Amino acid sequence: MASIDIGIDLGTATVIVYLGNKGIVLKEPSVVALNINTGEVLSVGEEAYRMIGRTPNYIRAIRPLEDGVISDYDATEQMIKYFLKKVSGGAILRPRVSVCVPSGITEVESNAVVDAAVAAGARKVYLIEEPVAAAIGAGIDITRPNGVLIVDVGGGTCDIAMLSLAGIVSKTSIKVAGNKFDAAVIRHIRNTHNILIGERTAEMIKQEIGNVYVDDPNVKTMIKGRNLVNGLPQKLEISQADLYAPLNELAMQIVHSIQQVLERTPPELVGDVYNNGVLLTGGGSLIQGMPELITHHLHIKAAIAENPVECVAIGTGRSFNYLGELQDGFIGASAHRH
């Protein structure tokens, strides 16, 4: 194989890799397992994820990205290196790599992503903002003079952007996304029932019965955790209504942020959004009731993209076709060529 182009959705919860013309070739949790005594990387991705909450004292399973940005540089470098090697082991030349990042990323944070990708073996590195990548991946022609409002709810951040004429008109990024919903479930069950559950259990509960728009007490699930009073294992049945308040509170922060972006948008483009609606992408958008909540409060139809989990990665991989066209969205692309 000759030189290849790789798009990486470097998410807080999941890494998805788009390779050349092959499409999505890898989708694994963004988790690294380390031997804390030697610093050795023991496993990456799916295998490391299975270790969360189950390791002895000398092994730590960590997420090297927090709220969409790098919190552990060395672990991130090792993780990117592992995934690049896994998808391009036979390449003769080092690949060009496009990495999607949150809209609110700082210059220091963006440089850390670029340095990690270069150290992992990339020849040239481009950074693209998540809402732009999401729009491209959803098949939207962002070069037209037509307002498109993208709300990308990932694991660590929610990125909201108004796009038109291959540029970003207004945008914001907030640290309210999938992981915050999971943390809210853990906190609520601990505070109301004195039972501690892990993040994997919280994610399962969120997916099964979590709803930000409806609070049906008849929708229930059974959970297992540790009783904080006596330290013993305990089973508990909880309902959708139990979790409605903490989940709705977080979802309303996303609604208010969308409203703020609309307030900073020219009236003609807001009119376009009224016709086109709001497009939701990212795994965090799959929590039940999110489109209905946005539609109810903003009076603009909201819909989830056809492939919400992978469309950011697809757009990142296809972004090489737009290198000469995008006015905004690529962050310092010319400065990050190596």
PDB file of N, CA and C in Angstrom, residues 130-199:
ATOM      1  N   GLU A 130     -15.382  19.515  14.990  1.00  0.00           N
ATOM      2  CA  GLU A 130     -16.359  18.427  14.978  1.00  0.00           C
ATOM      3  C   GLU A 130     -17.659  18.741  14.243  1.00  0.00           C
ATOM      4  N   PRO A 131     -18.271  19.926  14.408  1.00  0.00           N
ATOM      5  CA  PRO A 131     -19.523  20.174  13.677  1.00  0.00           C
ATOM      6  C   PRO A 131     -19.334  20.174  12.156  1.00  0.00           C
ATOM      7  N   VAL A 132     -18.182  20.668  11.693  1.00  0.00           N
ATOM      8  CA  VAL A 132     -17.905  20.669  10.254  1.00  0.00           C
ATOM      9  C   VAL A 132     -17.756  19.247   9.754  1.00  0.00           C
ATOM     10  N   ALA A 133     -17.007  18.441  10.495  1.00  0.00           N
ATOM     11  CA  ALA A 133     -16.848  17.034  10.125  1.00  0.00           C
ATOM     12  C   ALA A 133     -18.190  16.317  10.142  1.00  0.00           C
ATOM     13  N   ALA A 134     -19.021  16.625  11.136  1.00  0.00           N
ATOM     14  CA  ALA A 134     -20.332  15.983  11.241  1.00  0.00           C
ATOM     15  C   ALA A 134     -21.207  16.316  10.037  1.00  0.00           C
ATOM     16  N   ALA A 135     -21.173  17.573   9.605  1.00  0.00           N
ATOM     17  CA  ALA A 135     -21.975  17.979   8.447  1.00  0.00           C
ATOM     18  C   ALA A 135     -21.514  17.263   7.183  1.00  0.00           C
ATOM     19  N   ILE A 136     -20.199  17.195   6.986  1.00  0.00           N
ATOM     20  CA  ILE A 136     -19.662  16.495   5.813  1.00  0.00           C
ATOM     21  C   ILE A 136     -20.060  15.026   5.860  1.00  0.00           C
ATOM     22  N   GLY A 137     -19.915  14.400   7.026  1.00  0.00           N
ATOM     23  CA  GLY A 137     -20.244  12.990   7.172  1.00  0.00           C
ATOM     24  C   GLY A 137     -21.716  12.694   7.000  1.00  0.00           C
ATOM     25  N   ALA A 138     -22.565  13.684   7.297  1.00  0.00           N
ATOM     26  CA  ALA A 138     -24.011  13.504   7.141  1.00  0.00           C
ATOM     27  C   ALA A 138     -24.469  13.744   5.709  1.00  0.00           C
ATOM     28  N   GLY A 139     -23.510  14.094   4.830  1.00  0.00           N
ATOM     29  CA  GLY A 139     -23.843  14.281   3.420  1.00  0.00           C
ATOM     30  C   GLY A 139     -24.379  15.650   3.079  1.00  0.00           C
ATOM     31  N   ILE A 140     -24.169  16.630   3.949  1.00  0.00           N
ATOM     32  CA  ILE A 140     -24.660  17.983   3.690  1.00  0.00           C
ATOM     33  C   ILE A 140     -23.647  18.750   2.845  1.00  0.00           C
ATOM     34  N   ASP A 141     -24.126  19.462   1.850  1.00  0.00           N
ATOM     35  CA  ASP A 141     -23.251  20.307   1.022  1.00  0.00           C
ATOM     36  C   ASP A 141     -23.030  21.624   1.762  1.00  0.00           C
ATOM     37  N   ILE A 142     -21.924  21.703   2.489  1.00  0.00           N
ATOM     38  CA  ILE A 142     -21.683  22.881   3.327  1.00  0.00           C
ATOM     39  C   ILE A 142     -21.162  24.076   2.533  1.00  0.00           C
ATOM     40  N   THR A 143     -20.924  23.901   1.230  1.00  0.00           N
ATOM     41  CA  THR A 143     -20.420  25.013   0.412  1.00  0.00           C
ATOM     42  C   THR A 143     -21.550  25.914  -0.098  1.00  0.00           C
ATOM     43  N   ARG A 144     -22.810  25.514   0.075  1.00  0.00           N
ATOM     44  CA  ARG A 144     -23.942  26.310  -0.398  1.00  0.00           C
ATOM     45  C   ARG A 144     -24.242  27.459   0.559  1.00  0.00           C
ATOM     46  N   PRO A 145     -24.848  28.555   0.040  1.00  0.00           N
ATOM     47  CA  PRO A 145     -25.242  29.671   0.912  1.00  0.00           C
ATOM     48  C   PRO A 145     -26.558  29.360   1.614  1.00  0.00           C
ATOM     49  N   ASN A 146     -26.506  28.362   2.481  1.00  0.00           N
ATOM     50  CA  ASN A 146     -27.719  27.885   3.150  1.00  0.00           C
ATOM     51  C   ASN A 146     -27.354  27.524   4.579  1.00  0.00           C
ATOM     52  N   GLY A 147     -28.046  28.084   5.532  1.00  0.00           N
ATOM     53  CA  GLY A 147     -27.714  27.864   6.936  1.00  0.00           C
ATOM     54  C   GLY A 147     -28.026  26.453   7.402  1.00  0.00           C
ATOM     55  N   VAL A 148     -27.032  25.817   8.006  1.00  0.00           N
ATOM     56  CA  VAL A 148     -27.190  24.466   8.551  1.00  0.00           C
ATOM     57  C   VAL A 148     -26.734  24.500  10.008  1.00  0.00           C
ATOM     58  N   LEU A 149     -27.608  24.076  10.921  1.00  0.00           N
ATOM     59  CA  LEU A 149     -27.258  24.073  12.339  1.00  0.00           C
ATOM     60  C   LEU A 149     -26.955  22.639  12.777  1.00  0.00           C
ATOM     61  N   ILE A 150     -25.704  22.413  13.184  1.00  0.00           N
ATOM     62  CA  ILE A 150     -25.243  21.094  13.616  1.00  0.00           C
ATOM     63  C   ILE A 150     -25.066  21.096  15.129  1.00  0.00           C
ATOM     64  N   VAL A 151     -25.602  20.076  15.789  1.00  0.00           N
ATOM     65  CA  VAL A 151     -25.393  19.880  17.227  1.00  0.00           C
ATOM     66  C   VAL A 151     -24.765  18.502  17.392  1.00  0.00           C
ATOM     67  N   ASP A 152     -23.465  18.482  17.701  1.00  0.00           N
ATOM     68  CA  ASP A 152     -22.738  17.223  17.853  1.00  0.00           C
ATOM     69  C   ASP A 152     -22.545  16.944  19.340  1.00  0.00           C
ATOM     70  N   VAL A 153     -23.267  15.949  19.837  1.00  0.00           N
ATOM     71  CA  VAL A 153     -23.191  15.584  21.256  1.00  0.00           C
ATOM     72  C   VAL A 153     -22.320  14.332  21.368  1.00  0.00           C
ATOM     73  N   GLY A 154     -21.079  14.520  21.772  1.00  0.00           N
ATOM     74  CA  GLY A 154     -20.158  13.394  21.874  1.00  0.00           C
ATOM     75  C   GLY A 154     -20.106  12.834  23.273  1.00  0.00           C
ATOM     76  N   GLY A 155     -18.928  12.294  23.640  1.00  0.00           N
ATOM     77  CA  GLY A 155     -18.750  11.761  24.979  1.00  0.00           C
ATOM     78  C   GLY A 155     -18.314  12.823  25.970  1.00  0.00           C
ATOM     79  N   GLY A 156     -17.459  13.773  25.492  1.00  0.00           N
ATOM     80  CA  GLY A 156     -16.915  14.784  26.390  1.00  0.00           C
ATOM     81  C   GLY A 156     -17.436  16.183  26.171  1.00  0.00           C
ATOM     82  N   THR A 157     -17.799  16.524  24.923  1.00  0.00           N
ATOM     83  CA  THR A 157     -18.261  17.883  24.627  1.00  0.00           C
ATOM     84  C   THR A 157     -19.485  17.854  23.724  1.00  0.00           C
ATOM     85  N   CYS A 158     -20.244  18.926  23.787  1.00  0.00           N
ATOM     86  CA  CYS A 158     -21.324  19.177  22.835  1.00  0.00           C
ATOM     87  C   CYS A 158     -20.925  20.392  22.016  1.00  0.00           C
ATOM     88  N   ASP A 159     -20.762  20.201  20.706  1.00  0.00           N
ATOM     89  CA  ASP A 159     -20.339  21.286  19.813  1.00  0.00           C
ATOM     90  C   ASP A 159     -21.508  21.699  18.940  1.00  0.00           C
ATOM     91  N   ILE A 160     -21.785  22.993  18.942  1.00  0.00           N
ATOM     92  CA  ILE A 160     -22.919  23.543  18.193  1.00  0.00           C
ATOM     93  C   ILE A 160     -22.383  24.585  17.221  1.00  0.00           C
ATOM     94  N   ALA A 161     -22.748  24.486  15.956  1.00  0.00           N
ATOM     95  CA  ALA A 161     -22.231  25.434  14.968  1.00  0.00           C
ATOM     96  C   ALA A 161     -23.253  25.687  13.868  1.00  0.00           C
ATOM     97  N   MET A 162     -23.323  26.952  13.455  1.00  0.00           N
ATOM     98  CA  MET A 162     -24.106  27.349  12.289  1.00  0.00           C
ATOM     99  C   MET A 162     -23.149  27.435  11.105  1.00  0.00           C
ATOM    100  N   LEU A 163     -23.401  26.648  10.077  1.00  0.00           N
ATOM    101  CA  LEU A 163     -22.533  26.587   8.908  1.00  0.00           C
ATOM    102  C   LEU A 163     -23.224  27.190   7.692  1.00  0.00           C
ATOM    103  N   SER A 164     -22.434  27.868   6.856  1.00  0.00           N
ATOM    104  CA  SER A 164     -22.933  28.396   5.591  1.00  0.00           C
ATOM    105  C   SER A 164     -21.738  28.773   4.721  1.00  0.00           C
ATOM    106  N   LEU A 165     -21.834  28.502   3.429  1.00  0.00           N
ATOM    107  CA  LEU A 165     -20.769  28.871   2.477  1.00  0.00           C
ATOM    108  C   LEU A 165     -19.400  28.365   2.945  1.00  0.00           C
ATOM    109  N   ALA A 166     -19.333  27.114   3.351  1.00  0.00           N
ATOM    110  CA  ALA A 166     -18.094  26.459   3.773  1.00  0.00           C
ATOM    111  C   ALA A 166     -17.411  27.165   4.935  1.00  0.00           C
ATOM    112  N   GLY A 167     -18.197  27.869   5.732  1.00  0.00           N
ATOM    113  CA  GLY A 167     -17.632  28.573   6.880  1.00  0.00           C
ATOM    114  C   GLY A 167     -18.512  28.434   8.107  1.00  0.00           C
ATOM    115  N   ILE A 168     -17.953  28.777   9.267  1.00  0.00           N
ATOM    116  CA  ILE A 168     -18.692  28.743  10.526  1.00  0.00           C
ATOM    117  C   ILE A 168     -19.143  30.163  10.849  1.00  0.00           C
ATOM    118  N   VAL A 169     -20.451  30.356  10.936  1.00  0.00           N
ATOM    119  CA  VAL A 169     -21.007  31.685  11.196  1.00  0.00           C
ATOM    120  C   VAL A 169     -21.005  31.981  12.692  1.00  0.00           C
ATOM    121  N   SER A 170     -21.467  31.036  13.484  1.00  0.00           N
ATOM    122  CA  SER A 170     -21.438  31.169  14.945  1.00  0.00           C
ATOM    123  C   SER A 170     -21.343  29.779  15.538  1.00  0.00           C
ATOM    124  N   LYS A 171     -20.751  29.701  16.719  1.00  0.00           N
ATOM    125  CA  LYS A 171     -20.522  28.376  17.307  1.00  0.00           C
ATOM    126  C   LYS A 171     -20.327  28.493  18.805  1.00  0.00           C
ATOM    127  N   THR A 172     -20.427  27.352  19.471  1.00  0.00           N
ATOM    128  CA  THR A 172     -20.071  27.255  20.879  1.00  0.00           C
ATOM    129  C   THR A 172     -19.763  25.795  21.185  1.00  0.00           C
ATOM    130  N   SER A 173     -19.060  25.584  22.270  1.00  0.00           N
ATOM    131  CA  SER A 173     -18.729  24.221  22.711  1.00  0.00           C
ATOM    132  C   SER A 173     -18.872  24.178  24.222  1.00  0.00           C
ATOM    133  N   ILE A 174     -19.658  23.225  24.705  1.00  0.00           N
ATOM    134  CA  ILE A 174     -19.851  23.092  26.147  1.00  0.00           C
ATOM    135  C   ILE A 174     -19.478  21.677  26.584  1.00  0.00           C
ATOM    136  N   LYS A 175     -19.060  21.566  27.817  1.00  0.00           N
ATOM    137  CA  LYS A 175     -18.618  20.267  28.347  1.00  0.00           C
ATOM    138  C   LYS A 175     -19.795  19.532  28.989  1.00  0.00           C
ATOM    139  N   VAL A 176     -20.862  19.414  28.228  1.00  0.00           N
ATOM    140  CA  VAL A 176     -22.038  18.649  28.647  1.00  0.00           C
ATOM    141  C   VAL A 176     -22.315  17.645  27.542  1.00  0.00           C
ATOM    142  N   ALA A 177     -22.071  16.377  27.823  1.00  0.00           N
ATOM    143  CA  ALA A 177     -22.232  15.350  26.788  1.00  0.00           C
ATOM    144  C   ALA A 177     -22.443  13.995  27.457  1.00  0.00           C
ATOM    145  N   GLY A 178     -22.187  12.929  26.711  1.00  0.00           N
ATOM    146  CA  GLY A 178     -22.506  11.590  27.177  1.00  0.00           C
ATOM    147  C   GLY A 178     -21.935  11.242  28.539  1.00  0.00           C
ATOM    148  N   ASN A 179     -20.665  11.567  28.772  1.00  0.00           N
ATOM    149  CA  ASN A 179     -20.036  11.219  30.053  1.00  0.00           C
ATOM    150  C   ASN A 179     -20.675  11.946  31.234  1.00  0.00           C
ATOM    151  N   LYS A 180     -21.117  13.192  30.987  1.00  0.00           N
ATOM    152  CA  LYS A 180     -21.780  13.946  32.051  1.00  0.00           C
ATOM    153  C   LYS A 180     -23.133  13.315  32.397  1.00  0.00           C
ATOM    154  N   PHE A 181     -23.836  12.797  31.379  1.00  0.00           N
ATOM    155  CA  PHE A 181     -25.098  12.099  31.637  1.00  0.00           C
ATOM    156  C   PHE A 181     -24.847  10.844  32.481  1.00  0.00           C
ATOM    157  N   ASP A 182     -23.771  10.102  32.141  1.00  0.00           N
ATOM    158  CA  ASP A 182     -23.425   8.910  32.918  1.00  0.00           C
ATOM    159  C   ASP A 182     -23.117   9.289  34.368  1.00  0.00           C
ATOM    160  N   ALA A 183     -22.329  10.356  34.542  1.00  0.00           N
ATOM    161  CA  ALA A 183     -21.961  10.800  35.895  1.00  0.00           C
ATOM    162  C   ALA A 183     -23.191  11.234  36.683  1.00  0.00           C
ATOM    163  N   ALA A 184     -24.164  11.840  36.003  1.00  0.00           N
ATOM    164  CA  ALA A 184     -25.394  12.268  36.676  1.00  0.00           C
ATOM    165  C   ALA A 184     -26.188  11.065  37.172  1.00  0.00           C
ATOM    166  N   VAL A 185     -26.200   9.982  36.379  1.00  0.00           N
ATOM    167  CA  VAL A 185     -26.891   8.752  36.795  1.00  0.00           C
ATOM    168  C   VAL A 185     -26.219   8.172  38.048  1.00  0.00           C
ATOM    169  N   ILE A 186     -24.874   8.097  38.015  1.00  0.00           N
ATOM    170  CA  ILE A 186     -24.127   7.561  39.169  1.00  0.00           C
ATOM    171  C   ILE A 186     -24.404   8.393  40.423  1.00  0.00           C
ATOM    172  N   ARG A 187     -24.329   9.713  40.274  1.00  0.00           N
ATOM    173  CA  ARG A 187     -24.508  10.620  41.424  1.00  0.00           C
ATOM    174  C   ARG A 187     -25.928  10.520  41.987  1.00  0.00           C
ATOM    175  N   HIS A 188     -26.914  10.465  41.099  1.00  0.00           N
ATOM    176  CA  HIS A 188     -28.312  10.429  41.551  1.00  0.00           C
ATOM    177  C   HIS A 188     -28.615   9.141  42.309  1.00  0.00           C
ATOM    178  N   ILE A 189     -28.159   8.006  41.786  1.00  0.00           N
ATOM    179  CA  ILE A 189     -28.418   6.725  42.452  1.00  0.00           C
ATOM    180  C   ILE A 189     -27.679   6.644  43.785  1.00  0.00           C
ATOM    181  N   ARG A 190     -26.486   7.210  43.845  1.00  0.00           N
ATOM    182  CA  ARG A 190     -25.733   7.238  45.105  1.00  0.00           C
ATOM    183  C   ARG A 190     -26.436   8.112  46.147  1.00  0.00           C
ATOM    184  N   ASN A 191     -26.893   9.292  45.728  1.00  0.00           N
ATOM    185  CA  ASN A 191     -27.488  10.233  46.675  1.00  0.00           C
ATOM    186  C   ASN A 191     -28.882   9.823  47.134  1.00  0.00           C
ATOM    187  N   THR A 192     -29.645   9.174  46.265  1.00  0.00           N
ATOM    188  CA  THR A 192     -31.032   8.847  46.606  1.00  0.00           C
ATOM    189  C   THR A 192     -31.203   7.430  47.152  1.00  0.00           C
ATOM    190  N   HIS A 193     -30.310   6.528  46.780  1.00  0.00           N
ATOM    191  CA  HIS A 193     -30.486   5.130  47.201  1.00  0.00           C
ATOM    192  C   HIS A 193     -29.284   4.576  47.979  1.00  0.00           C
ATOM    193  N   ASN A 194     -28.218   5.388  48.163  1.00  0.00           N
ATOM    194  CA  ASN A 194     -27.013   4.926  48.873  1.00  0.00           C
ATOM    195  C   ASN A 194     -26.398   3.692  48.213  1.00  0.00           C
ATOM    196  N   ILE A 195     -26.479   3.645  46.891  1.00  0.00           N
ATOM    197  CA  ILE A 195     -25.897   2.543  46.141  1.00  0.00           C
ATOM    198  C   ILE A 195     -24.911   3.117  45.130  1.00  0.00           C
ATOM    199  N   LEU A 196     -23.720   2.512  45.097  1.00  0.00           N
ATOM    200  CA  LEU A 196     -22.683   2.963  44.171  1.00  0.00           C
ATOM    201  C   LEU A 196     -22.630   2.007  42.976  1.00  0.00           C
ATOM    202  N   ILE A 197     -22.706   2.584  41.766  1.00  0.00           N
ATOM    203  CA  ILE A 197     -22.583   1.801  40.542  1.00  0.00           C
ATOM    204  C   ILE A 197     -21.401   2.314  39.745  1.00  0.00           C
ATOM    205  N   GLY A 198     -20.907   1.503  38.809  1.00  0.00           N
ATOM    206  CA  GLY A 198     -19.789   1.888  37.965  1.00  0.00           C
ATOM    207  C   GLY A 198     -20.242   2.606  36.700  1.00  0.00           C
ATOM    208  N   GLU A 199     -19.275   3.149  35.958  1.00  0.00           N
ATOM    209  CA  GLU A 199     -19.629   3.935  34.773  1.00  0.00           C
ATOM    210  C   GLU A 199     -20.219   3.070  33.663  1.00  0.00           C
TER     211      GLU A 199
END
